[in-house]
Amino acid sequence: MNTPGDERWLAGIRDHAARLAFPEWEPRPDDWTHLHTGVSDDGTPYTEVSVYRAGDGGGHVRICYSRFAGNELAAFWTRLMREIAE
């Protein structure tokens, strides 16, 4: 069960991952970040980072997307965890 403190912590990780993946991204109050880690059909682990923005017609439009796998995946998570720990 997520408590409000847990959600703030998770939102912080998602937002930091998005800033790391998209250094040119300039967050807006209506932006929503998404971080997903999984395993592909061939057993390869991956992480996807996305940023969504409120669309003109409602809903959200994906404005940034990146997928990390292999050496890029390890480097991304190492840097993310190092920066969060600082």
XYZ file of N, CA and C in Angstrom:
258
model
N 0.843 -1.179 0.000
C 0.000 0.000 0.000
C 0.888 1.243 0.000
N 0.598 2.176 -0.885
C 1.358 3.415 -0.950
C 0.782 4.430 0.014
N 1.647 5.032 0.790
C 1.244 6.143 1.639
C 1.663 7.425 0.938
N 1.121 8.571 1.365
C 1.509 9.824 0.710
C 3.026 10.046 0.684
N 3.736 9.679 1.730
C 5.196 9.817 1.750
C 5.861 8.919 0.726
N 5.355 7.702 0.581
C 5.891 6.777 -0.420
C 5.700 7.344 -1.820
N 4.521 7.887 -2.097
C 4.252 8.414 -3.435
C 5.159 9.602 -3.741
N 5.404 10.460 -2.772
C 6.324 11.586 -2.999
C 7.725 11.072 -3.303
N 8.162 10.028 -2.600
C 9.486 9.449 -2.812
C 9.567 8.841 -4.213
N 8.545 8.084 -4.595
C 8.521 7.479 -5.931
C 8.445 8.542 -7.021
N 7.641 9.584 -6.807
C 7.556 10.675 -7.787
C 8.912 11.348 -7.931
N 9.635 11.494 -6.830
C 10.967 12.092 -6.886
C 11.928 11.260 -7.729
N 11.869 9.944 -7.587
C 12.726 9.061 -8.393
C 12.343 9.163 -9.866
N 11.037 9.126 -10.164
C 10.592 9.239 -11.566
C 11.037 10.564 -12.173
N 10.859 11.646 -11.432
C 11.238 12.973 -11.944
C 12.746 13.073 -12.146
N 13.512 12.529 -11.212
C 14.971 12.571 -11.350
C 15.422 11.725 -12.544
N 14.799 10.570 -12.718
C 15.128 9.729 -13.877
C 14.830 10.472 -15.182
N 13.722 11.208 -15.225
C 13.377 11.957 -16.432
C 14.379 13.081 -16.677
N 14.800 13.780 -15.622
C 15.795 14.845 -15.804
C 17.124 14.266 -16.268
N 17.467 13.085 -15.782
C 18.699 12.419 -16.202
C 18.606 11.972 -17.667
N 17.485 11.400 -18.039
C 17.310 10.887 -19.406
C 17.115 12.009 -20.427
N 16.527 13.116 -19.998
C 16.190 14.210 -20.924
C 16.685 15.543 -20.360
N 17.984 15.791 -20.413
C 18.513 17.016 -19.810
C 17.944 18.292 -20.430
N 17.430 18.212 -21.649
C 16.858 19.393 -22.304
C 15.411 19.653 -21.879
N 14.787 18.703 -21.175
C 13.395 18.814 -20.750
C 13.249 19.919 -19.713
N 12.290 20.789 -19.934
C 11.963 21.840 -18.980
C 10.593 21.529 -18.389
N 10.574 20.995 -17.156
C 9.309 20.549 -16.554
C 8.285 21.681 -16.430
N 7.038 21.307 -16.654
C 5.897 22.197 -16.431
C 5.024 21.580 -15.343
N 4.214 22.388 -14.689
C 3.378 21.850 -13.601
C 2.451 20.713 -14.025
N 2.037 20.678 -15.293
C 1.119 19.630 -15.742
C 1.827 18.419 -16.328
N 3.163 18.378 -16.287
C 3.905 17.217 -16.785
C 3.770 16.046 -15.819
N 3.841 14.848 -16.378
C 3.728 13.614 -15.611
C 4.834 12.683 -16.086
N 5.627 12.176 -15.160
C 6.735 11.291 -15.530
C 6.367 9.836 -15.250
N 6.987 8.955 -16.028
C 6.728 7.524 -15.890
C 8.051 6.781 -16.000
N 8.258 5.828 -15.106
C 9.462 5.004 -15.082
C 9.011 3.554 -14.984
N 9.436 2.743 -15.948
C 9.031 1.330 -15.970
C 10.259 0.471 -16.243
N 10.417 -0.565 -15.422
C 11.484 -1.531 -15.641
C 10.841 -2.902 -15.820
N 11.306 -3.641 -16.800
C 10.758 -4.953 -17.077
C 11.770 -5.829 -17.780
N 11.287 -6.955 -18.265
C 12.117 -7.920 -18.978
C 11.417 -8.224 -20.308
N 12.166 -8.102 -21.400
C 11.594 -8.366 -22.724
C 11.375 -9.867 -22.914
N 10.719 -10.225 -23.997
C 10.422 -11.636 -24.282
C 11.673 -12.508 -24.347
N 12.796 -11.908 -24.759
C 14.027 -12.703 -24.847
C 14.833 -12.703 -23.542
N 14.255 -12.138 -22.473
C 14.906 -12.160 -21.169
C 15.813 -10.974 -20.892
N 15.836 -9.989 -21.771
C 16.686 -8.817 -21.602
C 15.992 -7.788 -20.711
N 16.621 -7.400 -19.605
C 16.026 -6.354 -18.774
C 16.118 -4.992 -19.470
N 15.158 -4.136 -19.186
C 15.134 -2.799 -19.771
C 14.437 -1.833 -18.816
N 14.665 -0.570 -19.025
C 13.955 0.497 -18.319
C 13.499 1.511 -19.351
N 12.259 1.952 -19.210
C 11.706 2.994 -20.066
C 11.415 4.221 -19.210
N 11.778 5.385 -19.730
C 11.509 6.653 -19.067
C 10.685 7.491 -20.044
N 9.576 8.039 -19.562
C 8.702 8.849 -20.404
C 8.269 10.094 -19.652
N 7.989 11.139 -20.414
C 7.376 12.346 -19.870
C 6.122 12.619 -20.686
N 5.030 12.863 -19.988
C 3.756 13.179 -20.609
C 3.347 14.595 -20.216
N 2.615 15.230 -21.096
C 2.114 16.585 -20.856
C 0.630 16.589 -21.187
N -0.122 17.389 -20.461
C -1.555 17.503 -20.719
C -1.775 17.942 -22.153
N -2.631 17.222 -22.860
C -2.926 17.551 -24.245
C -4.036 18.582 -24.363
N -4.107 19.227 -25.485
C -5.125 20.253 -25.715
C -6.538 19.673 -25.647
N -6.698 18.453 -26.126
C -8.012 17.816 -26.125
C -8.262 16.948 -24.912
N -7.468 17.092 -23.881
C -7.584 16.248 -22.698
C -6.585 15.110 -22.759
N -6.460 14.396 -21.697
C -5.509 13.295 -21.631
C -4.076 13.795 -21.606
N -3.154 12.901 -21.833
C -1.732 13.225 -21.829
C -1.094 12.831 -23.152
N -0.115 13.615 -23.574
C 0.641 13.363 -24.790
C 2.083 13.092 -24.380
N 2.661 12.007 -24.883
C 4.056 11.709 -24.556
C 4.958 12.666 -25.323
N 5.799 13.404 -24.568
C 6.691 14.378 -25.196
C 8.146 13.914 -25.186
N 8.492 12.970 -24.317
C 9.855 12.424 -24.256
C 9.763 10.931 -23.974
N 10.665 10.159 -24.584
C 10.688 8.713 -24.351
C 12.098 8.201 -24.601
N 12.549 7.330 -23.716
C 13.826 6.658 -23.917
C 13.749 5.268 -23.300
N 14.433 4.331 -23.931
C 14.493 2.943 -23.439
C 15.962 2.585 -23.268
N 16.303 2.055 -22.102
C 17.669 1.666 -21.786
C 17.739 0.155 -21.624
N 18.765 -0.461 -22.216
C 19.005 -1.901 -22.089
C 20.509 -2.135 -22.154
N 20.936 -3.308 -21.743
C 22.353 -3.659 -21.815
C 23.221 -2.740 -20.975
N 24.370 -2.362 -21.514
C 25.307 -1.499 -20.787
C 24.698 -0.147 -20.451
N 23.844 0.371 -21.342
C 23.178 1.651 -21.073
C 22.278 1.553 -19.852
N 21.635 0.405 -19.660
C 20.753 0.207 -18.512
C 21.539 0.281 -17.214
N 22.630 -0.449 -17.147
C 23.456 -0.445 -15.935
C 23.997 0.951 -15.651
N 24.462 1.638 -16.685
C 25.008 2.981 -16.498
C 23.923 3.951 -16.033
N 22.732 3.846 -16.601
C 21.629 4.731 -16.220
C 21.278 4.551 -14.745
N 21.071 3.293 -14.316
C 20.686 3.044 -12.928
C 21.811 3.382 -11.948
N 23.041 3.121 -12.336
C 24.171 3.476 -11.458
C 24.207 4.977 -11.234
N 24.082 5.734 -12.313
C 24.113 7.198 -12.188
C 22.897 7.708 -11.408
N 21.718 7.166 -11.688
C 20.507 7.590 -10.999
C 20.620 7.351 -9.491
N 21.035 6.167 -9.103
C 21.135 5.851 -7.671
C 22.237 6.676 -6.992
N 23.328 6.904 -7.701
C 24.411 7.719 -7.148
C 23.910 9.144 -6.898
N 23.218 9.723 -7.863
C 22.740 11.088 -7.736
C 21.677 11.208 -6.648
N 20.800 10.224 -6.529
C 19.778 10.259 -5.498
C 20.399 10.160 -4.106
N 21.455 9.372 -3.985
C 22.104 9.181 -2.692
C 22.875 10.412 -2.220
N 23.224 11.292 -3.137
C 24.019 12.470 -2.768
C 23.234 13.481 -1.998
